[in-house]
Coordinates of C-alpha atoms and ligand atoms in Angstrom, one line a residue:
X427 CA -21.0 -14.8 -14.0
X428 CA -18.5 -17.5 -13.2
X429 CA -15.6 -16.9 -10.8
X430 CA -12.5 -15.6 -12.5
X431 CA -9.8 -18.1 -13.5
X432 CA -7.2 -15.5 -12.4
X433 CA -7.3 -12.5 -10.2
X434 CA -4.6 -10.2 -11.2
X435 CA -6.0 -7.1 -9.5
X436 CA -4.2 -4.5 -7.4
X437 CA -5.6 -5.7 -4.1
X438 CA -7.2 -7.7 -2.7
X439 CA -4.9 -10.2 -4.4
X440 CA -5.1 -14.0 -4.7
X441 CA -3.8 -15.6 -1.6
X442 CA -2.0 -18.9 -1.1
X443 CA -3.5 -22.2 0.2
X444 CA -1.6 -21.6 3.4
X445 CA -3.1 -18.2 3.9
X446 CA -6.6 -19.6 3.2
X447 CA -5.9 -22.3 5.8
X448 CA -4.9 -19.5 8.3
X449 CA -8.3 -17.8 7.6
X450 CA -10.2 -21.0 8.5
X451 CA -8.9 -21.7 11.9
X452 CA -11.2 -22.3 14.9
X453 CA -13.1 -19.2 15.9
X454 CA -11.5 -18.5 19.2
X455 CA -12.7 -16.1 21.9
X456 CA -10.5 -13.1 21.7
X457 CA -9.4 -13.4 25.3
X458 CA -8.5 -17.0 24.8
X459 CA -4.8 -17.2 25.7
X460 CA -4.0 -18.7 22.3
X461 CA -5.6 -15.8 20.5
X462 CA -3.9 -13.2 22.6
X463 CA -0.5 -14.9 22.1
X464 CA -1.1 -15.1 18.4
X465 CA -2.0 -11.4 18.3
X466 CA 1.2 -10.4 20.0
X467 CA 3.3 -12.7 17.7
X468 CA 1.6 -11.1 14.7
X469 CA 2.5 -7.6 15.9
X470 CA 6.1 -8.7 16.2
X471 CA 6.1 -10.1 12.7
X472 CA 4.6 -6.9 11.3
X473 CA 7.4 -5.0 13.1
X474 CA 9.9 -7.3 11.2
X475 CA 8.5 -6.5 7.8
X476 CA 8.4 -2.7 8.7
X477 CA 11.9 -3.0 10.1
X478 CA 11.0 -1.1 13.2
X479 CA 11.2 -1.1 17.0
X480 CA 8.3 1.3 17.1
X481 CA 4.9 0.2 18.5
X482 CA 2.7 -1.7 16.1
X483 CA -1.0 -1.2 16.1
X484 CA -3.2 -3.7 14.3
X485 CA -6.5 -1.9 13.7
X486 CA -9.3 -4.1 12.7
X487 CA -10.7 -3.1 9.4
X488 CA -9.3 -2.3 6.0
X489 CA -6.2 0.0 5.7
X490 CA -8.4 3.1 5.4
X491 CA -9.4 2.8 9.1
X492 CA -5.7 3.0 10.0
X493 CA -5.0 5.8 7.6
X494 CA -8.0 7.9 8.8
X495 CA -7.5 7.0 12.5
X496 CA -3.8 7.9 12.4
X497 CA -4.3 11.2 10.6
X498 CA -7.2 12.3 12.8
X499 CA -5.0 11.5 15.8
X500 CA -2.1 13.5 14.6
X501 CA -3.8 16.6 13.2
X502 CA -4.0 19.2 15.8
X503 CA -6.3 22.1 14.8
X504 CA -4.2 24.8 13.0
X505 CA -1.2 22.5 12.4
X506 CA 0.7 23.2 9.1
X507 CA 0.8 20.1 7.0
X508 CA 2.6 19.6 3.7
X509 CA 0.9 16.9 1.6
X510 CA 2.6 15.4 -1.5
X511 CA 0.1 14.7 -4.3
X512 CA 1.0 12.5 -7.3
X513 CA -2.1 10.4 -7.4
X514 CA -5.6 9.6 -6.2
X515 CA -4.7 8.5 -2.7
X516 CA -2.4 11.5 -2.1
X517 CA -5.2 13.8 -3.3
X518 CA -7.6 12.1 -0.8
X519 CA -5.2 12.6 2.0
X520 CA -5.3 16.3 1.3
X521 CA -9.1 16.4 1.7
X522 CA -8.7 14.7 5.0
X523 CA -5.9 17.1 6.2
X524 CA -8.0 20.2 5.6
X525 CA -11.2 18.5 6.7
X526 CA -9.6 17.6 10.0
X527 CA -8.7 21.3 10.7
X528 CA -5.1 21.6 9.5
X529 CA -3.6 24.3 7.3
X530 CA -3.0 22.4 4.1
X531 CA 0.1 23.0 2.0
X532 CA 0.5 20.9 -1.1
X533 CA 3.0 20.0 -3.8
X534 CA 1.1 18.5 -6.6
X535 CA 2.4 16.9 -9.8
X536 CA 0.6 15.0 -12.6
X537 CA -0.7 11.6 -11.6
X538 CA 1.9 10.0 -14.0
X539 CA 4.8 11.7 -12.2
X540 CA 6.4 11.8 -8.8
X541 CA 7.2 14.6 -6.3
X542 CA 10.9 15.0 -6.1
X543 CA 12.9 15.1 -2.8
X544 CA 14.4 18.4 -4.0
X545 CA 11.0 20.0 -4.3
X546 CA 10.1 18.9 -0.8
X547 CA 13.4 20.2 0.5
X548 CA 12.9 23.6 -1.2
X549 CA 9.4 23.9 0.2
X550 CA 10.5 23.1 3.7
X551 CA 13.2 25.7 3.4
X552 CA 10.7 28.3 2.5
X553 CA 8.1 27.2 5.0
X554 CA 9.6 26.6 8.4
X555 CA 6.0 26.5 9.8
X556 CA 5.4 22.9 8.4
X557 CA 5.0 20.4 11.2
X558 CA 4.1 17.3 9.3
X559 CA 4.6 15.8 5.8
X560 CA 2.1 13.3 4.4
X561 CA 3.0 11.1 1.5
X562 CA 1.9 8.0 -0.3
X563 CA 4.9 5.7 -0.8
X564 CA 3.4 3.7 -3.7
X565 CA 0.5 5.2 -5.6
X566 CA -1.1 2.0 -6.5
X567 CA -3.7 3.4 -9.0
X568 CA -0.9 5.0 -11.1
X569 CA 1.9 2.5 -10.5
X570 CA 4.3 5.1 -9.3
X571 CA 6.5 5.5 -6.2
X572 CA 7.7 8.4 -4.0
X573 CA 11.3 8.5 -2.9
X574 CA 10.7 7.8 0.8
X575 CA 14.3 6.8 1.4
X576 CA 15.3 10.5 0.7
X577 CA 12.2 12.4 1.9
X578 CA 11.9 10.5 5.2
X579 CA 15.3 11.4 6.5
X580 CA 15.1 15.0 5.4
X581 CA 12.0 15.4 7.4
X582 CA 13.4 13.6 10.4
X583 CA 16.5 15.8 10.3
X584 CA 14.3 18.9 10.6
X585 CA 12.1 17.4 13.4
X586 CA 9.1 17.2 11.0
X587 CA 6.6 14.4 11.6
X588 CA 6.0 12.0 8.7
X589 CA 2.7 10.3 8.0
X590 CA 3.0 7.6 5.3
X591 CA 0.5 5.6 3.3
X592 CA 2.6 2.5 2.5
X593 CA -0.5 0.3 1.9
X594 CA 1.1 -1.2 -1.2
X595 CA 4.7 -0.1 -0.3
X596 CA 5.9 -2.5 2.4
X597 CA 7.3 -5.7 0.7
X598 CA 6.8 -4.1 -2.7
X599 CA 9.9 -1.9 -2.3
X600 CA 12.8 -1.7 0.1
X601 CA 11.3 -0.5 3.4
X602 CA 13.3 0.9 6.4
X603 CA 10.9 2.5 8.9
X604 CA 13.6 3.2 11.6
X605 CA 16.6 3.9 9.3
X606 CA 14.5 6.5 7.4
X607 CA 13.1 7.9 10.6
X608 CA 9.4 7.4 9.7
X609 CA 6.9 8.3 12.4
X610 CA 3.6 6.8 11.2
X611 CA 3.4 4.2 8.5
X612 CA 0.2 2.4 7.5
X613 CA 0.2 -0.7 5.4
X614 CA -2.6 -3.1 4.2
X615 CA -2.5 -6.9 4.5
X616 CA -4.2 -7.5 1.1
X617 CA -1.5 -6.0 -1.2
X618 CA 2.1 -7.1 -1.4
X619 CA 1.8 -9.3 1.7
X620 CA -0.9 -11.4 0.1
X621 CA -3.2 -11.5 3.1
X622 CA -6.9 -10.7 3.6
X623 CA -8.4 -7.2 3.5
X624 CA -9.4 -6.5 7.0
X625 CA -6.5 -5.4 9.1
X626 CA -4.6 -2.1 9.0
X627 CA -0.9 -2.5 9.9
X628 CA 0.4 0.7 11.6
X629 CA 3.8 1.6 13.1
X630 CA 3.9 4.6 15.5
X631 CA 7.0 6.3 16.8
X632 CA 7.3 7.8 20.3
X633 CA 7.3 11.3 18.7
X634 CA 4.0 10.5 17.0
X635 CA 2.4 9.2 20.3
X636 CA 3.5 12.4 22.0
X637 CA 1.8 14.5 19.3
X638 CA -1.4 12.4 19.6
X639 CA -1.5 12.6 23.4
X640 CA -1.1 16.4 23.3
X641 CA -3.8 16.7 20.6
X642 CA -7.2 17.6 22.1
X643 CA -8.8 16.6 18.8
X644 CA -7.4 13.0 18.7
X645 CA -10.1 10.4 18.8
X646 CA -10.6 8.6 22.1
X647 CA -13.1 5.9 23.0
X648 CA -13.7 5.6 19.3
X649 CA -13.3 3.0 16.6
X650 CA -10.8 5.4 15.0
X651 CA -8.7 5.9 18.1
X652 CA -5.0 4.8 18.1
X653 CA -4.7 6.1 21.7
X654 CA -7.3 3.5 22.7
X655 CA -5.1 0.7 21.3
X656 CA -2.0 2.2 23.0
X657 CA -3.7 2.4 26.4
X658 CA -6.0 -0.5 26.4
X659 CA -4.4 -3.2 24.3
X660 CA -0.6 -2.3 24.4
X661 CA -1.0 -0.9 27.9
X662 CA -3.4 -3.2 29.8
X663 CA -4.0 -6.2 27.5
X664 CA -7.6 -5.3 26.9
X665 CA -8.9 -5.0 23.4
X666 CA -10.8 -1.8 22.6
X667 CA -13.3 -4.0 20.7
X668 CA -13.4 -7.5 19.4
X669 CA -10.7 -8.1 16.8
X670 CA -11.5 -9.8 13.4
X671 CA -10.4 -13.3 14.6
X672 CA -10.3 -15.0 11.2
X673 CA -8.5 -12.2 9.4
X674 CA -5.8 -12.3 12.1
X675 CA -5.2 -16.0 11.3
X676 CA -4.8 -15.2 7.6
X677 CA -2.6 -12.3 8.4
X678 CA -0.2 -14.3 10.5
X679 CA 0.0 -17.1 7.9
X680 CA 0.8 -14.5 5.2
X681 CA 3.5 -13.0 7.4
X682 CA 5.0 -16.4 8.1
X683 CA 5.4 -17.0 4.4
X684 CA 7.0 -13.6 3.8
X685 CA 9.4 -14.0 6.6
X686 CA 10.3 -17.6 5.6
X687 CA 10.9 -16.4 2.0
X688 CA 12.9 -13.4 3.3
X689 CA 12.0 -9.8 3.1
X690 CA 14.6 -9.0 0.4
X691 CA 13.5 -12.0 -1.6
X692 CA 9.9 -10.9 -1.6
X693 CA 10.9 -7.4 -2.7
X694 CA 13.1 -8.9 -5.4
X695 CA 10.3 -11.1 -6.6
X696 CA 8.1 -8.0 -7.1
X697 CA 10.9 -6.2 -8.9
X698 CA 11.5 -9.1 -11.3
X699 CA 7.8 -9.5 -12.0
X700 CA 7.6 -5.8 -12.8
X701 CA 10.6 -6.1 -15.2
X702 CA 8.9 -9.0 -17.1
X703 CA 5.6 -7.1 -17.3
X704 CA 7.1 -3.9 -18.5
X705 CA 9.2 -5.6 -21.1
X706 CA 6.2 -7.5 -22.4
X707 CA 3.9 -4.5 -22.5
X708 CA 6.4 -2.3 -24.3
X709 CA 7.3 -5.0 -26.9
X710 CA 3.6 -5.3 -27.5
X711 CA 3.5 -1.7 -28.5
X712 CA 1.7 -0.5 -25.3
X713 CA 2.7 2.7 -23.5
X714 CA 3.5 2.7 -19.8
X715 CA 1.5 5.3 -17.8
X716 CA 4.4 6.8 -15.8
X717 CA 6.5 9.5 -17.5
X718 CA 9.8 8.2 -16.1
X719 CA 11.2 4.8 -15.5
X720 CA 12.8 5.6 -12.1
X721 CA 9.3 6.2 -10.6
X722 CA 7.7 2.9 -11.7
X723 CA 6.4 0.8 -8.8
X724 CA 7.3 -2.9 -8.6
X725 CA 3.8 -4.0 -7.5
X726 CA 1.7 -2.9 -10.4
X727 CA 2.3 -1.9 -14.1
X728 CA -0.1 0.8 -15.3
X729 CA -0.6 1.0 -19.0
X730 CA -1.9 4.2 -20.7
X731 CA -4.8 3.6 -23.1
X732 CA -5.6 5.8 -26.1
X733 CA -8.7 8.1 -25.5
X734 CA -10.9 5.9 -27.7
X735 CA -10.3 2.8 -25.5
X736 CA -12.2 3.1 -22.3
X737 CA -10.4 1.3 -19.5
X738 CA -13.7 0.1 -18.0
X739 CA -14.7 -1.6 -21.3
X740 CA -11.2 -3.2 -21.5
X741 CA -11.4 -4.6 -18.0
X742 CA -15.0 -5.8 -18.4
X743 CA -14.2 -7.7 -21.6
X744 CA -11.0 -9.2 -20.1
X745 CA -13.1 -10.6 -17.2
X746 CA -16.0 -11.7 -19.3
X747 CA -14.2 -13.3 -22.3
X748 CA -11.0 -14.5 -20.7
X749 CA -11.8 -14.9 -17.0
X750 CA -9.1 -12.6 -15.9
X751 CA -9.7 -9.8 -13.4
X752 CA -7.6 -6.8 -14.0
X753 CA -7.8 -3.4 -12.3
X754 CA -8.6 0.1 -13.6
X755 CA -7.0 3.3 -12.4
X756 CA -9.5 4.2 -9.7
X757 CA -9.7 7.7 -11.2
X758 CA -6.0 8.2 -11.9
X759 CA -6.6 8.4 -15.7
X760 CA -7.5 6.2 -18.7
X761 CA -5.3 3.3 -17.8
X762 CA -5.4 -0.4 -17.1
X763 CA -3.3 -2.1 -14.5
X764 CA -1.4 -5.4 -14.7
X765 CA -0.7 -6.3 -11.1
X766 CA 2.1 -8.4 -9.8
X767 CA 1.5 -8.2 -6.1
X768 CA 1.7 -10.8 -3.3
X769 CA 1.5 -14.4 -4.7
X770 CA 0.8 -13.1 -8.2
X771 CA 4.3 -11.4 -8.3
X772 CA 6.3 -13.9 -10.1
X773 CA 6.5 -16.6 -12.8
X774 CA 3.8 -17.0 -15.4
X775 CA 1.3 -14.6 -13.7
X776 CA 2.7 -11.7 -15.7
X777 CA 2.5 -13.7 -18.9
X778 CA -1.2 -14.4 -18.3
X779 CA -1.9 -10.7 -17.6
X780 CA 0.0 -9.6 -20.7
X781 CA -1.7 -12.2 -23.0
X782 CA -5.1 -11.2 -21.6
X783 CA -4.6 -7.5 -22.0
X784 CA -3.1 -7.9 -25.4
X785 CA -5.8 -10.0 -26.8
X786 CA -8.6 -7.9 -25.2
X787 CA -7.2 -4.8 -26.8
X788 CA -6.9 -6.6 -30.2
X789 CA -10.5 -7.8 -29.9
X790 CA -11.5 -4.1 -29.4
X791 CA -9.5 -3.1 -32.6
X792 CA -6.2 -1.8 -31.3
X793 CA -3.2 -2.9 -33.2
X794 CA -1.0 -4.8 -30.7
X795 CA 1.9 -7.2 -31.3
X796 CA 0.9 -9.8 -28.8
X797 CA 3.5 -12.3 -30.0
X798 CA 6.4 -9.9 -29.7
X799 CA 5.2 -8.9 -26.2
X800 CA 4.9 -12.5 -24.9
X801 CA 8.2 -13.3 -26.5
X802 CA 10.0 -10.4 -24.8
X803 CA 8.4 -11.1 -21.4
X804 CA 9.3 -14.8 -21.6
X805 CA 12.9 -13.8 -22.5
X806 CA 13.2 -11.7 -19.4
X807 CA 11.6 -14.4 -17.3
X808 CA 13.9 -17.1 -18.7
X809 CA 17.0 -15.0 -18.2
X810 CA 16.0 -14.3 -14.6
X811 CA 15.5 -18.0 -13.9
X812 CA 19.0 -19.1 -15.3
Ligands
LIG1270 C1 -5.2 -0.2 -1.4 C2 -4.8 1.1 -1.0 C3 -5.4 1.8 0.1 C4 -6.6 1.2 0.7 O1 -7.7 1.8 0.0 P1 -8.9 1.0 -0.6 O2 -9.5 2.0 -1.5 O3 -9.8 0.6 0.6 O4 -8.4 -0.2 -1.3 C5 -4.9 3.0 0.5 N1 -3.8 3.5 -0.1 C6 -3.1 2.9 -1.1 C7 -1.9 3.5 -1.7 C8 -3.6 1.7 -1.6 O5 -3.0 1.0 -2.6

């Protein structure tokens, strides 16, 4: 099959020419002074987008290596952990939490809904034994967000650790690691930042390091070890293993572009793209997946499909017939996702996604008003650009 004309997926996303150039720099030895300096600069730039003075660890591998490594490092056998579940990634965190030996507590809602700060507060009031709260800031498969701005501080004020999957959160929403008192945050390069999949971006508070060091079960001398990164690289300037040299070049290029554009401007661009996409989808007669508008994420719009339209069939046809790669719900439900993430957040990308989805559904026999949808989306886009 030919390559797609447009990749409008929920990560990895299309990257800019400048990011591609960053990925094709000379293959330096990892102890070359130039590479070491670039690694340190890149950590500082990640700290800027996280808005933190905490340590930054750049684990080499997709975000999952950071999520798993951090959680294994934090979970002390018998620890009481409250996990918030509103989607596939949150559910997966829970399997890890109990698998790694903690006592799992969960607040779970439908995958088209969000756990409220009030529910978290009430649970913590009733369960003073909770030592850590785990949550997913942006449930990418369902296109919903969790209110980290409220839940973070309420955990911090009670001295409870927070472990946050913000793989598609950072740059796709307002993000304040320090102001919200977040202990461990893990982001991915290949989502709203528009970088390559291959590096996990992690911030670690002093409190989190203290817990890891006191934890006999924390991985050491292991690919999953955060302590190795703290002691060897941050402490002694020695890498625990060879970093992914090319990915680091792409990551720094993507960070430079985000910082030059401005963090607030990048977030605003995602929000505007989401507004265009939602307006178009609804005017077309499609139903948004999320049950409430306040919980919609800005990086992806999930659209609910009727039972007789299989999301896999829709996605395959869009790719085959129109050369546009869309995403499915990764098990969240029968939905299809129009992503507006990284370089695809903005301008006509949403229009292409809407037109593709609309026509694909029409081809499969669903009554959709494609014209009205495109018209509505363009009206929002045009008003934004005035
Ligand atoms: C992309 C993503 C990850 C990384 O998981 P993959 O399955 O490797 O893509 C983790 N959490 C969230 C919320 C994500 O969006």
